[in-house]
Every structure is written in C-alpha cells, then in structure tokens.
Amino acid sequence: KNLISRYRRHVNKYLLEEMPINKEIIVEIGSGNGENIINLSKLNPKKLIIACEVYIDGNASLVSKLREKKIIKFKIFEKSCFFLLEKLKRNCIQEFWILYPDPWPKKKHYKRRLISNKFIESLYYGLKNEGKIYLATDDNHYFMDILLKFCNFRLFRWENDRPNFWSIPFKKMAKTSFFIKANKNFNKSNFLIFSKKI
C-alpha cells in the first residue's frame, strides 16, 4: 500500500505524454519490476529510455528504484503497449526489448499472445533502419511461433540465426526475475535478435 501511494505521488514526472522528436530512444514492452530497463538506462545514459508496463505493482517498484538511483532521463507508459505503438512516429525507435512475454500456453488462449502479425508490423513502422528487437522466452512453442512470424514478415534480419546462439543471453540484459525463475525451473530460455532491413 505504501509503495503504491508513493508511486502515485512521484510517478507524474516520469509519465510519457508525447513522443519526443530527434531523440535516441529505447523501449521495453512489459518492463516488469524494471531490472532490465534500469540496466539499459545505465548503459545508455544519453538515450531516452521508455518502460511500458500496465501492472501498477511493477511500475511502483520501478519508480522506487528510479528515485533511489536518481535516474532522470526516463519515461513510463502505464497503459497498453498498443496505445504506445499508435503514438510512434515512423523510424523513431532504436531498440525494442520484449523479455518473457506471457506465452498463454493453452491453445484457446493463443489469440491473447502479444506477438502477432499486427504487433510486428507496428514494431517495424516505429523502428529505425537497422534498429533492433530483443526478444526472450522460455516457452519452446512460443519461441517457434515468434520465429515463424518474424521470418514470414521478411522485413527483418534474424541476427543470431545459429542454434548455439539462441541460448546465449543478451550481453546488455539484466538477470530479471523471469530469467532467474526460468533457470530455477530448468526451463531453457531462447533469445532472438531481429534488425530492421533497409
């Protein structure tokens, strides 16, 4: 309760209202408690970092960390990522990060999965030429589904397209709670990097 009330008091200065122009921007969709996105902000101090997360508990934890670490060049979008994607100008995002999206493993729930053809189109529209998408999942079926959708789209280059590269975590990625949980449960994580073709 205290964390949520503090969040409401301090979040306004972080909330994204308008997409800035002429900025180097990195977006994480589904930023959770913020472990990875805060790491990205440390690695990219001159870039604008945007965390997109609908769950208030994760955002409350994130704001607490931002204040503690005195990180200023940072924005939070607390609505659905689809509203954020609608705000994007063409070719404005340098990197998208999507780590461990909900796999909705039951077949009847597949339509709820985040990574759809329409979603990939929106990423393509917003991404700069040669901009990158970093994706991770520990669900093998979802991994294959994501891979097929991106390959069928044909406007992305699959950067780590060797089987032994799929299991190597991204160098810039923090060990998030989802990553740790996957390891603890002996679920093999797969990592995908796609870049936008010119």
PDB file of N, CA, C and O in Angstrom, residues 71-150:
ATOM      1  N   ILE A  71      17.757   8.457 -11.304  1.00  0.00           N
ATOM      2  CA  ILE A  71      17.710   8.392 -12.780  1.00  0.00           C
ATOM      3  C   ILE A  71      16.616   9.343 -13.260  1.00  0.00           C
ATOM      4  O   ILE A  71      15.473   9.265 -12.817  1.00  0.00           O
ATOM      5  N   ILE A  72      16.981  10.236 -14.170  1.00  0.00           N
ATOM      6  CA  ILE A  72      16.033  11.269 -14.607  1.00  0.00           C
ATOM      7  C   ILE A  72      15.573  11.057 -16.047  1.00  0.00           C
ATOM      8  O   ILE A  72      14.409  11.236 -16.370  1.00  0.00           O
ATOM      9  N   LYS A  73      16.497  10.666 -16.934  1.00  0.00           N
ATOM     10  CA  LYS A  73      16.176  10.578 -18.366  1.00  0.00           C
ATOM     11  C   LYS A  73      15.408   9.284 -18.637  1.00  0.00           C
ATOM     12  O   LYS A  73      15.923   8.332 -19.221  1.00  0.00           O
ATOM     13  N   PHE A  74      14.163   9.274 -18.215  1.00  0.00           N
ATOM     14  CA  PHE A  74      13.409   8.014 -18.175  1.00  0.00           C
ATOM     15  C   PHE A  74      11.922   8.324 -18.234  1.00  0.00           C
ATOM     16  O   PHE A  74      11.453   9.254 -17.592  1.00  0.00           O
ATOM     17  N   LYS A  75      11.184   7.550 -19.011  1.00  0.00           N
ATOM     18  CA  LYS A  75       9.736   7.745 -19.092  1.00  0.00           C
ATOM     19  C   LYS A  75       9.024   6.412 -18.880  1.00  0.00           C
ATOM     20  O   LYS A  75       9.525   5.349 -19.250  1.00  0.00           O
ATOM     21  N   ILE A  76       7.829   6.503 -18.309  1.00  0.00           N
ATOM     22  CA  ILE A  76       6.987   5.322 -18.083  1.00  0.00           C
ATOM     23  C   ILE A  76       5.689   5.506 -18.849  1.00  0.00           C
ATOM     24  O   ILE A  76       5.085   6.585 -18.825  1.00  0.00           O
ATOM     25  N   PHE A  77       5.278   4.452 -19.541  1.00  0.00           N
ATOM     26  CA  PHE A  77       3.968   4.437 -20.204  1.00  0.00           C
ATOM     27  C   PHE A  77       3.170   3.342 -19.520  1.00  0.00           C
ATOM     28  O   PHE A  77       3.502   2.168 -19.634  1.00  0.00           O
ATOM     29  N   GLU A  78       2.129   3.722 -18.772  1.00  0.00           N
ATOM     30  CA  GLU A  78       1.448   2.744 -17.907  1.00  0.00           C
ATOM     31  C   GLU A  78       0.156   2.189 -18.508  1.00  0.00           C
ATOM     32  O   GLU A  78      -0.621   1.564 -17.818  1.00  0.00           O
ATOM     33  N   LYS A  79      -0.038   2.406 -19.813  1.00  0.00           N
ATOM     34  CA  LYS A  79      -1.206   1.819 -20.497  1.00  0.00           C
ATOM     35  C   LYS A  79      -0.717   0.704 -21.413  1.00  0.00           C
ATOM     36  O   LYS A  79       0.472   0.433 -21.497  1.00  0.00           O
ATOM     37  N   SER A  80      -1.648   0.098 -22.141  1.00  0.00           N
ATOM     38  CA  SER A  80      -1.298  -0.985 -23.067  1.00  0.00           C
ATOM     39  C   SER A  80      -0.263  -0.519 -24.086  1.00  0.00           C
ATOM     40  O   SER A  80      -0.312   0.614 -24.585  1.00  0.00           O
ATOM     41  N   CYS A  81       0.656  -1.419 -24.430  1.00  0.00           N
ATOM     42  CA  CYS A  81       1.694  -1.079 -25.411  1.00  0.00           C
ATOM     43  C   CYS A  81       1.093  -0.718 -26.765  1.00  0.00           C
ATOM     44  O   CYS A  81       1.710   0.002 -27.546  1.00  0.00           O
ATOM     45  N   PHE A  82      -0.127  -1.189 -27.046  1.00  0.00           N
ATOM     46  CA  PHE A  82      -0.736  -0.876 -28.342  1.00  0.00           C
ATOM     47  C   PHE A  82      -1.044   0.616 -28.459  1.00  0.00           C
ATOM     48  O   PHE A  82      -0.959   1.194 -29.537  1.00  0.00           O
ATOM     49  N   PHE A  83      -1.371   1.258 -27.331  1.00  0.00           N
ATOM     50  CA  PHE A  83      -1.565   2.716 -27.337  1.00  0.00           C
ATOM     51  C   PHE A  83      -0.230   3.424 -27.571  1.00  0.00           C
ATOM     52  O   PHE A  83      -0.174   4.445 -28.256  1.00  0.00           O
ATOM     53  N   LEU A  84       0.834   2.874 -26.990  1.00  0.00           N
ATOM     54  CA  LEU A  84       2.158   3.464 -27.204  1.00  0.00           C
ATOM     55  C   LEU A  84       2.569   3.330 -28.670  1.00  0.00           C
ATOM     56  O   LEU A  84       3.050   4.292 -29.282  1.00  0.00           O
ATOM     57  N   LEU A  85       2.356   2.148 -29.240  1.00  0.00           N
ATOM     58  CA  LEU A  85       2.740   1.919 -30.637  1.00  0.00           C
ATOM     59  C   LEU A  85       1.992   2.843 -31.591  1.00  0.00           C
ATOM     60  O   LEU A  85       2.539   3.263 -32.612  1.00  0.00           O
ATOM     61  N   GLU A  86       0.752   3.184 -31.231  1.00  0.00           N
ATOM     62  CA  GLU A  86      -0.019   4.121 -32.058  1.00  0.00           C
ATOM     63  C   GLU A  86       0.577   5.534 -32.031  1.00  0.00           C
ATOM     64  O   GLU A  86       0.397   6.309 -32.953  1.00  0.00           O
ATOM     65  N   LYS A  87       1.278   5.866 -30.943  1.00  0.00           N
ATOM     66  CA  LYS A  87       1.863   7.206 -30.801  1.00  0.00           C
ATOM     67  C   LYS A  87       3.169   7.369 -31.589  1.00  0.00           C
ATOM     68  O   LYS A  87       3.647   8.482 -31.786  1.00  0.00           O
ATOM     69  N   LEU A  88       3.771   6.252 -31.990  1.00  0.00           N
ATOM     70  CA  LEU A  88       5.110   6.319 -32.579  1.00  0.00           C
ATOM     71  C   LEU A  88       5.125   7.021 -33.927  1.00  0.00           C
ATOM     72  O   LEU A  88       4.247   6.830 -34.759  1.00  0.00           O
ATOM     73  N   LYS A  89       6.164   7.820 -34.112  1.00  0.00           N
ATOM     74  CA  LYS A  89       6.460   8.355 -35.444  1.00  0.00           C
ATOM     75  C   LYS A  89       7.199   7.243 -36.200  1.00  0.00           C
ATOM     76  O   LYS A  89       7.775   6.340 -35.599  1.00  0.00           O
ATOM     77  N   ARG A  90       7.196   7.341 -37.503  1.00  0.00           N
ATOM     78  CA  ARG A  90       7.918   6.337 -38.299  1.00  0.00           C
ATOM     79  C   ARG A  90       9.434   6.446 -38.028  1.00  0.00           C
ATOM     80  O   ARG A  90       9.963   7.544 -37.892  1.00  0.00           O
ATOM     81  N   ASN A  91      10.092   5.301 -37.947  1.00  0.00           N
ATOM     82  CA  ASN A  91      11.560   5.233 -37.798  1.00  0.00           C
ATOM     83  C   ASN A  91      12.093   6.051 -36.615  1.00  0.00           C
ATOM     84  O   ASN A  91      13.007   6.859 -36.776  1.00  0.00           O
ATOM     85  N   CYS A  92      11.527   5.863 -35.438  1.00  0.00           N
ATOM     86  CA  CYS A  92      11.966   6.705 -34.308  1.00  0.00           C
ATOM     87  C   CYS A  92      12.593   5.924 -33.153  1.00  0.00           C
ATOM     88  O   CYS A  92      13.190   6.525 -32.265  1.00  0.00           O
ATOM     89  N   ILE A  93      12.484   4.601 -33.148  1.00  0.00           N
ATOM     90  CA  ILE A  93      12.970   3.807 -32.006  1.00  0.00           C
ATOM     91  C   ILE A  93      14.230   3.039 -32.402  1.00  0.00           C
ATOM     92  O   ILE A  93      14.277   2.389 -33.438  1.00  0.00           O
ATOM     93  N   GLN A  94      15.230   3.124 -31.549  1.00  0.00           N
ATOM     94  CA  GLN A  94      16.488   2.435 -31.834  1.00  0.00           C
ATOM     95  C   GLN A  94      16.442   0.964 -31.438  1.00  0.00           C
ATOM     96  O   GLN A  94      16.966   0.102 -32.139  1.00  0.00           O
ATOM     97  N   GLU A  95      15.814   0.671 -30.278  1.00  0.00           N
ATOM     98  CA  GLU A  95      15.722  -0.715 -29.801  1.00  0.00           C
ATOM     99  C   GLU A  95      14.376  -0.950 -29.125  1.00  0.00           C
ATOM    100  O   GLU A  95      13.906  -0.093 -28.380  1.00  0.00           O
ATOM    101  N   PHE A  96      13.796  -2.108 -29.397  1.00  0.00           N
ATOM    102  CA  PHE A  96      12.659  -2.624 -28.620  1.00  0.00           C
ATOM    103  C   PHE A  96      13.147  -3.844 -27.846  1.00  0.00           C
ATOM    104  O   PHE A  96      13.825  -4.710 -28.411  1.00  0.00           O
ATOM    105  N   TRP A  97      12.776  -3.920 -26.563  1.00  0.00           N
ATOM    106  CA  TRP A  97      13.077  -5.088 -25.734  1.00  0.00           C
ATOM    107  C   TRP A  97      11.766  -5.711 -25.273  1.00  0.00           C
ATOM    108  O   TRP A  97      10.894  -5.003 -24.759  1.00  0.00           O
ATOM    109  N   ILE A  98      11.633  -7.023 -25.477  1.00  0.00           N
ATOM    110  CA  ILE A  98      10.424  -7.745 -25.037  1.00  0.00           C
ATOM    111  C   ILE A  98      10.909  -9.049 -24.392  1.00  0.00           C
ATOM    112  O   ILE A  98      11.242 -10.015 -25.087  1.00  0.00           O
ATOM    113  N   LEU A  99      10.985  -9.047 -23.085  1.00  0.00           N
ATOM    114  CA  LEU A  99      11.542 -10.193 -22.360  1.00  0.00           C
ATOM    115  C   LEU A  99      10.444 -10.992 -21.670  1.00  0.00           C
ATOM    116  O   LEU A  99       9.678 -10.444 -20.883  1.00  0.00           O
ATOM    117  N   TYR A 100      10.373 -12.260 -22.004  1.00  0.00           N
ATOM    118  CA  TYR A 100       9.451 -13.212 -21.380  1.00  0.00           C
ATOM    119  C   TYR A 100       7.982 -12.738 -21.420  1.00  0.00           C
ATOM    120  O   TYR A 100       7.323 -12.646 -20.386  1.00  0.00           O
ATOM    121  N   PRO A 101       7.466 -12.441 -22.637  1.00  0.00           N
ATOM    122  CA  PRO A 101       6.029 -12.124 -22.719  1.00  0.00           C
ATOM    123  C   PRO A 101       5.209 -13.361 -22.342  1.00  0.00           C
ATOM    124  O   PRO A 101       5.670 -14.496 -22.519  1.00  0.00           O
ATOM    125  N   ASP A 102       4.028 -13.154 -21.818  1.00  0.00           N
ATOM    126  CA  ASP A 102       3.167 -14.260 -21.385  1.00  0.00           C
ATOM    127  C   ASP A 102       2.912 -15.202 -22.561  1.00  0.00           C
ATOM    128  O   ASP A 102       2.389 -14.772 -23.594  1.00  0.00           O
ATOM    129  N   PRO A 103       3.269 -16.496 -22.437  1.00  0.00           N
ATOM    130  CA  PRO A 103       3.109 -17.404 -23.583  1.00  0.00           C
ATOM    131  C   PRO A 103       1.677 -17.890 -23.799  1.00  0.00           C
ATOM    132  O   PRO A 103       1.385 -18.502 -24.824  1.00  0.00           O
ATOM    133  N   TRP A 104       0.785 -17.652 -22.824  1.00  0.00           N
ATOM    134  CA  TRP A 104      -0.597 -18.170 -22.934  1.00  0.00           C
ATOM    135  C   TRP A 104      -0.558 -19.580 -23.526  1.00  0.00           C
ATOM    136  O   TRP A 104      -0.939 -19.794 -24.673  1.00  0.00           O
ATOM    137  N   PRO A 105      -0.092 -20.560 -22.772  1.00  0.00           N
ATOM    138  CA  PRO A 105       0.199 -21.881 -23.341  1.00  0.00           C
ATOM    139  C   PRO A 105      -1.003 -22.672 -23.851  1.00  0.00           C
ATOM    140  O   PRO A 105      -0.851 -23.534 -24.710  1.00  0.00           O
ATOM    141  N   LYS A 106      -2.222 -22.384 -23.341  1.00  0.00           N
ATOM    142  CA  LYS A 106      -3.380 -23.133 -23.831  1.00  0.00           C
ATOM    143  C   LYS A 106      -3.785 -22.637 -25.218  1.00  0.00           C
ATOM    144  O   LYS A 106      -3.848 -21.435 -25.454  1.00  0.00           O
ATOM    145  N   LYS A 107      -4.101 -23.604 -26.084  1.00  0.00           N
ATOM    146  CA  LYS A 107      -4.402 -23.258 -27.475  1.00  0.00           C
ATOM    147  C   LYS A 107      -5.551 -22.249 -27.590  1.00  0.00           C
ATOM    148  O   LYS A 107      -5.520 -21.343 -28.415  1.00  0.00           O
ATOM    149  N   LYS A 108      -6.545 -22.388 -26.729  1.00  0.00           N
ATOM    150  CA  LYS A 108      -7.710 -21.486 -26.803  1.00  0.00           C
ATOM    151  C   LYS A 108      -7.330 -20.040 -26.444  1.00  0.00           C
ATOM    152  O   LYS A 108      -8.092 -19.109 -26.707  1.00  0.00           O
ATOM    153  N   HIS A 109      -6.138 -19.846 -25.820  1.00  0.00           N
ATOM    154  CA  HIS A 109      -5.701 -18.504 -25.425  1.00  0.00           C
ATOM    155  C   HIS A 109      -4.662 -17.902 -26.379  1.00  0.00           C
ATOM    156  O   HIS A 109      -4.189 -16.795 -26.136  1.00  0.00           O
ATOM    157  N   TYR A 110      -4.308 -18.623 -27.448  1.00  0.00           N
ATOM    158  CA  TYR A 110      -3.240 -18.140 -28.335  1.00  0.00           C
ATOM    159  C   TYR A 110      -3.501 -16.723 -28.828  1.00  0.00           C
ATOM    160  O   TYR A 110      -2.577 -15.945 -29.021  1.00  0.00           O
ATOM    161  N   LYS A 111      -4.776 -16.400 -29.043  1.00  0.00           N
ATOM    162  CA  LYS A 111      -5.089 -15.072 -29.598  1.00  0.00           C
ATOM    163  C   LYS A 111      -4.727 -13.939 -28.634  1.00  0.00           C
ATOM    164  O   LYS A 111      -4.658 -12.780 -29.024  1.00  0.00           O
ATOM    165  N   ARG A 112      -4.478 -14.285 -27.362  1.00  0.00           N
ATOM    166  CA  ARG A 112      -4.078 -13.261 -26.387  1.00  0.00           C
ATOM    167  C   ARG A 112      -2.577 -12.970 -26.424  1.00  0.00           C
ATOM    168  O   ARG A 112      -2.112 -12.042 -25.768  1.00  0.00           O
ATOM    169  N   ARG A 113      -1.828 -13.781 -27.128  1.00  0.00           N
ATOM    170  CA  ARG A 113      -0.384 -13.582 -27.171  1.00  0.00           C
ATOM    171  C   ARG A 113      -0.034 -12.216 -27.766  1.00  0.00           C
ATOM    172  O   ARG A 113      -0.669 -11.756 -28.720  1.00  0.00           O
ATOM    173  N   LEU A 114       0.985 -11.612 -27.195  1.00  0.00           N
ATOM    174  CA  LEU A 114       1.402 -10.277 -27.624  1.00  0.00           C
ATOM    175  C   LEU A 114       1.942 -10.271 -29.044  1.00  0.00           C
ATOM    176  O   LEU A 114       1.615  -9.394 -29.848  1.00  0.00           O
ATOM    177  N   ILE A 115       2.797 -11.255 -29.366  1.00  0.00           N
ATOM    178  CA  ILE A 115       3.489 -11.242 -30.656  1.00  0.00           C
ATOM    179  C   ILE A 115       2.565 -11.771 -31.748  1.00  0.00           C
ATOM    180  O   ILE A 115       2.391 -12.979 -31.918  1.00  0.00           O
ATOM    181  N   SER A 116       1.957 -10.839 -32.462  1.00  0.00           N
ATOM    182  CA  SER A 116       1.064 -11.172 -33.570  1.00  0.00           C
ATOM    183  C   SER A 116       1.598 -10.477 -34.822  1.00  0.00           C
ATOM    184  O   SER A 116       2.511  -9.642 -34.749  1.00  0.00           O
ATOM    185  N   ASN A 117       1.014 -10.787 -35.966  1.00  0.00           N
ATOM    186  CA  ASN A 117       1.441 -10.132 -37.214  1.00  0.00           C
ATOM    187  C   ASN A 117       1.234  -8.620 -37.141  1.00  0.00           C
ATOM    188  O   ASN A 117       2.097  -7.842 -37.570  1.00  0.00           O
ATOM    189  N   LYS A 118       0.113  -8.207 -36.569  1.00  0.00           N
ATOM    190  CA  LYS A 118      -0.177  -6.767 -36.460  1.00  0.00           C
ATOM    191  C   LYS A 118       0.843  -6.077 -35.543  1.00  0.00           C
ATOM    192  O   LYS A 118       1.306  -4.971 -35.820  1.00  0.00           O
ATOM    193  N   PHE A 119       1.187  -6.739 -34.438  1.00  0.00           N
ATOM    194  CA  PHE A 119       2.162  -6.207 -33.496  1.00  0.00           C
ATOM    195  C   PHE A 119       3.526  -6.041 -34.174  1.00  0.00           C
ATOM    196  O   PHE A 119       4.189  -5.006 -34.036  1.00  0.00           O
ATOM    197  N   ILE A 120       3.945  -7.046 -34.944  1.00  0.00           N
ATOM    198  CA  ILE A 120       5.231  -6.988 -35.644  1.00  0.00           C
ATOM    199  C   ILE A 120       5.234  -5.844 -36.655  1.00  0.00           C
ATOM    200  O   ILE A 120       6.230  -5.123 -36.795  1.00  0.00           O
ATOM    201  N   GLU A 121       4.127  -5.656 -37.350  1.00  0.00           N
ATOM    202  CA  GLU A 121       4.006  -4.520 -38.289  1.00  0.00           C
ATOM    203  C   GLU A 121       4.219  -3.192 -37.574  1.00  0.00           C
ATOM    204  O   GLU A 121       4.890  -2.295 -38.090  1.00  0.00           O
ATOM    205  N   SER A 122       3.624  -3.054 -36.388  1.00  0.00           N
ATOM    206  CA  SER A 122       3.757  -1.814 -35.611  1.00  0.00           C
ATOM    207  C   SER A 122       5.203  -1.589 -35.176  1.00  0.00           C
ATOM    208  O   SER A 122       5.697  -0.459 -35.201  1.00  0.00           O
ATOM    209  N   LEU A 123       5.885  -2.667 -34.780  1.00  0.00           N
ATOM    210  CA  LEU A 123       7.297  -2.549 -34.414  1.00  0.00           C
ATOM    211  C   LEU A 123       8.120  -2.097 -35.623  1.00  0.00           C
ATOM    212  O   LEU A 123       8.993  -1.233 -35.502  1.00  0.00           O
ATOM    213  N   TYR A 124       7.830  -2.681 -36.760  1.00  0.00           N
ATOM    214  CA  TYR A 124       8.557  -2.344 -37.988  1.00  0.00           C
ATOM    215  C   TYR A 124       8.383  -0.860 -38.321  1.00  0.00           C
ATOM    216  O   TYR A 124       9.345  -0.163 -38.647  1.00  0.00           O
ATOM    217  N   TYR A 125       7.155  -0.383 -38.210  1.00  0.00           N
ATOM    218  CA  TYR A 125       6.855   1.020 -38.521  1.00  0.00           C
ATOM    219  C   TYR A 125       7.652   1.954 -37.611  1.00  0.00           C
ATOM    220  O   TYR A 125       8.242   2.943 -38.053  1.00  0.00           O
ATOM    221  N   GLY A 126       7.716   1.644 -36.308  1.00  0.00           N
ATOM    222  CA  GLY A 126       8.360   2.529 -35.341  1.00  0.00           C
ATOM    223  C   GLY A 126       9.872   2.419 -35.291  1.00  0.00           C
ATOM    224  O   GLY A 126      10.547   3.349 -34.840  1.00  0.00           O
ATOM    225  N   LEU A 127      10.419   1.307 -35.769  1.00  0.00           N
ATOM    226  CA  LEU A 127      11.854   1.047 -35.618  1.00  0.00           C
ATOM    227  C   LEU A 127      12.675   1.796 -36.668  1.00  0.00           C
ATOM    228  O   LEU A 127      12.290   1.892 -37.831  1.00  0.00           O
ATOM    229  N   LYS A 128      13.818   2.325 -36.225  1.00  0.00           N
ATOM    230  CA  LYS A 128      14.744   2.954 -37.167  1.00  0.00           C
ATOM    231  C   LYS A 128      15.328   1.902 -38.105  1.00  0.00           C
ATOM    232  O   LYS A 128      15.368   0.720 -37.752  1.00  0.00           O
ATOM    233  N   ASN A 129      15.827   2.331 -39.263  1.00  0.00           N
ATOM    234  CA  ASN A 129      16.526   1.408 -40.150  1.00  0.00           C
ATOM    235  C   ASN A 129      17.714   0.800 -39.406  1.00  0.00           C
ATOM    236  O   ASN A 129      18.488   1.527 -38.782  1.00  0.00           O
ATOM    237  N   GLU A 130      17.815  -0.505 -39.468  1.00  0.00           N
ATOM    238  CA  GLU A 130      18.823  -1.289 -38.761  1.00  0.00           C
ATOM    239  C   GLU A 130      18.647  -1.263 -37.237  1.00  0.00           C
ATOM    240  O   GLU A 130      19.505  -1.740 -36.503  1.00  0.00           O
ATOM    241  N   GLY A 131      17.525  -0.702 -36.759  1.00  0.00           N
ATOM    242  CA  GLY A 131      17.191  -0.790 -35.340  1.00  0.00           C
ATOM    243  C   GLY A 131      16.933  -2.246 -34.972  1.00  0.00           C
ATOM    244  O   GLY A 131      16.664  -3.081 -35.829  1.00  0.00           O
ATOM    245  N   LYS A 132      17.011  -2.548 -33.677  1.00  0.00           N
ATOM    246  CA  LYS A 132      16.962  -3.949 -33.250  1.00  0.00           C
ATOM    247  C   LYS A 132      15.806  -4.244 -32.296  1.00  0.00           C
ATOM    248  O   LYS A 132      15.374  -3.375 -31.535  1.00  0.00           O
ATOM    249  N   ILE A 133      15.353  -5.496 -32.371  1.00  0.00           N
ATOM    250  CA  ILE A 133      14.355  -6.024 -31.429  1.00  0.00           C
ATOM    251  C   ILE A 133      15.014  -7.177 -30.674  1.00  0.00           C
ATOM    252  O   ILE A 133      15.579  -8.093 -31.288  1.00  0.00           O
ATOM    253  N   TYR A 134      14.957  -7.116 -29.345  1.00  0.00           N
ATOM    254  CA  TYR A 134      15.499  -8.178 -28.485  1.00  0.00           C
ATOM    255  C   TYR A 134      14.324  -8.893 -27.822  1.00  0.00           C
ATOM    256  O   TYR A 134      13.523  -8.261 -27.139  1.00  0.00           O
ATOM    257  N   LEU A 135      14.235 -10.199 -28.056  1.00  0.00           N
ATOM    258  CA  LEU A 135      13.123 -10.999 -27.537  1.00  0.00           C
ATOM    259  C   LEU A 135      13.649 -12.209 -26.772  1.00  0.00           C
ATOM    260  O   LEU A 135      14.609 -12.845 -27.200  1.00  0.00           O
ATOM    261  N   ALA A 136      13.007 -12.516 -25.639  1.00  0.00           N
ATOM    262  CA  ALA A 136      13.387 -13.721 -24.896  1.00  0.00           C
ATOM    263  C   ALA A 136      12.129 -14.450 -24.428  1.00  0.00           C
ATOM    264  O   ALA A 136      11.138 -13.818 -24.052  1.00  0.00           O
ATOM    265  N   THR A 137      12.169 -15.776 -24.484  1.00  0.00           N
ATOM    266  CA  THR A 137      11.076 -16.598 -23.963  1.00  0.00           C
ATOM    267  C   THR A 137      11.638 -17.933 -23.489  1.00  0.00           C
ATOM    268  O   THR A 137      12.637 -18.419 -24.028  1.00  0.00           O
ATOM    269  N   ASP A 138      10.988 -18.512 -22.492  1.00  0.00           N
ATOM    270  CA  ASP A 138      11.391 -19.857 -22.050  1.00  0.00           C
ATOM    271  C   ASP A 138      10.327 -20.881 -22.429  1.00  0.00           C
ATOM    272  O   ASP A 138      10.324 -21.996 -21.923  1.00  0.00           O
ATOM    273  N   ASP A 139       9.419 -20.486 -23.331  1.00  0.00           N
ATOM    274  CA  ASP A 139       8.378 -21.399 -23.813  1.00  0.00           C
ATOM    275  C   ASP A 139       8.734 -21.802 -25.250  1.00  0.00           C
ATOM    276  O   ASP A 139       8.744 -20.958 -26.155  1.00  0.00           O
ATOM    277  N   ASN A 140       9.045 -23.079 -25.446  1.00  0.00           N
ATOM    278  CA  ASN A 140       9.528 -23.533 -26.761  1.00  0.00           C
ATOM    279  C   ASN A 140       8.516 -23.329 -27.878  1.00  0.00           C
ATOM    280  O   ASN A 140       8.871 -22.974 -28.998  1.00  0.00           O
ATOM    281  N   HIS A 141       7.249 -23.581 -27.575  1.00  0.00           N
ATOM    282  CA  HIS A 141       6.220 -23.414 -28.603  1.00  0.00           C
ATOM    283  C   HIS A 141       6.106 -21.949 -29.012  1.00  0.00           C
ATOM    284  O   HIS A 141       6.002 -21.617 -30.199  1.00  0.00           O
ATOM    285  N   TYR A 142       6.124 -21.065 -28.029  1.00  0.00           N
ATOM    286  CA  TYR A 142       6.027 -19.625 -28.314  1.00  0.00           C
ATOM    287  C   TYR A 142       7.261 -19.162 -29.088  1.00  0.00           C
ATOM    288  O   TYR A 142       7.174 -18.341 -30.004  1.00  0.00           O
ATOM    289  N   PHE A 143       8.416 -19.713 -28.732  1.00  0.00           N
ATOM    290  CA  PHE A 143       9.661 -19.391 -29.449  1.00  0.00           C
ATOM    291  C   PHE A 143       9.517 -19.681 -30.940  1.00  0.00           C
ATOM    292  O   PHE A 143       9.823 -18.833 -31.784  1.00  0.00           O
ATOM    293  N   MET A 144       9.015 -20.869 -31.269  1.00  0.00           N
ATOM    294  CA  MET A 144       8.845 -21.235 -32.682  1.00  0.00           C
ATOM    295  C   MET A 144       7.807 -20.353 -33.365  1.00  0.00           C
ATOM    296  O   MET A 144       7.972 -19.951 -34.513  1.00  0.00           O
ATOM    297  N   ASP A 145       6.743 -20.046 -32.632  1.00  0.00           N
ATOM    298  CA  ASP A 145       5.676 -19.199 -33.173  1.00  0.00           C
ATOM    299  C   ASP A 145       6.213 -17.791 -33.485  1.00  0.00           C
ATOM    300  O   ASP A 145       5.948 -17.230 -34.564  1.00  0.00           O
ATOM    301  N   ILE A 146       6.979 -17.224 -32.557  1.00  0.00           N
ATOM    302  CA  ILE A 146       7.574 -15.897 -32.750  1.00  0.00           C
ATOM    303  C   ILE A 146       8.524 -15.915 -33.944  1.00  0.00           C
ATOM    304  O   ILE A 146       8.476 -15.039 -34.818  1.00  0.00           O
ATOM    305  N   LEU A 147       9.361 -16.937 -33.977  1.00  0.00           N
ATOM    306  CA  LEU A 147      10.357 -17.043 -35.044  1.00  0.00           C
ATOM    307  C   LEU A 147       9.690 -17.124 -36.418  1.00  0.00           C
ATOM    308  O   LEU A 147      10.085 -16.416 -37.359  1.00  0.00           O
ATOM    309  N   LEU A 148       8.675 -17.950 -36.530  1.00  0.00           N
ATOM    310  CA  LEU A 148       7.964 -18.087 -37.820  1.00  0.00           C
ATOM    311  C   LEU A 148       7.305 -16.787 -38.247  1.00  0.00           C
ATOM    312  O   LEU A 148       7.363 -16.395 -39.419  1.00  0.00           O
ATOM    313  N   LYS A 149       6.694 -16.091 -37.294  1.00  0.00           N
ATOM    314  CA  LYS A 149       6.013 -14.834 -37.631  1.00  0.00           C
ATOM    315  C   LYS A 149       7.009 -13.789 -38.145  1.00  0.00           C
ATOM    316  O   LYS A 149       6.752 -13.103 -39.129  1.00  0.00           O
ATOM    317  N   PHE A 150       8.152 -13.665 -37.472  1.00  0.00           N
ATOM    318  CA  PHE A 150       9.156 -12.693 -37.917  1.00  0.00           C
ATOM    319  C   PHE A 150       9.752 -13.094 -39.265  1.00  0.00           C
ATOM    320  O   PHE A 150       9.953 -12.241 -40.132  1.00  0.00           O
TER     321      PHE A 150
END
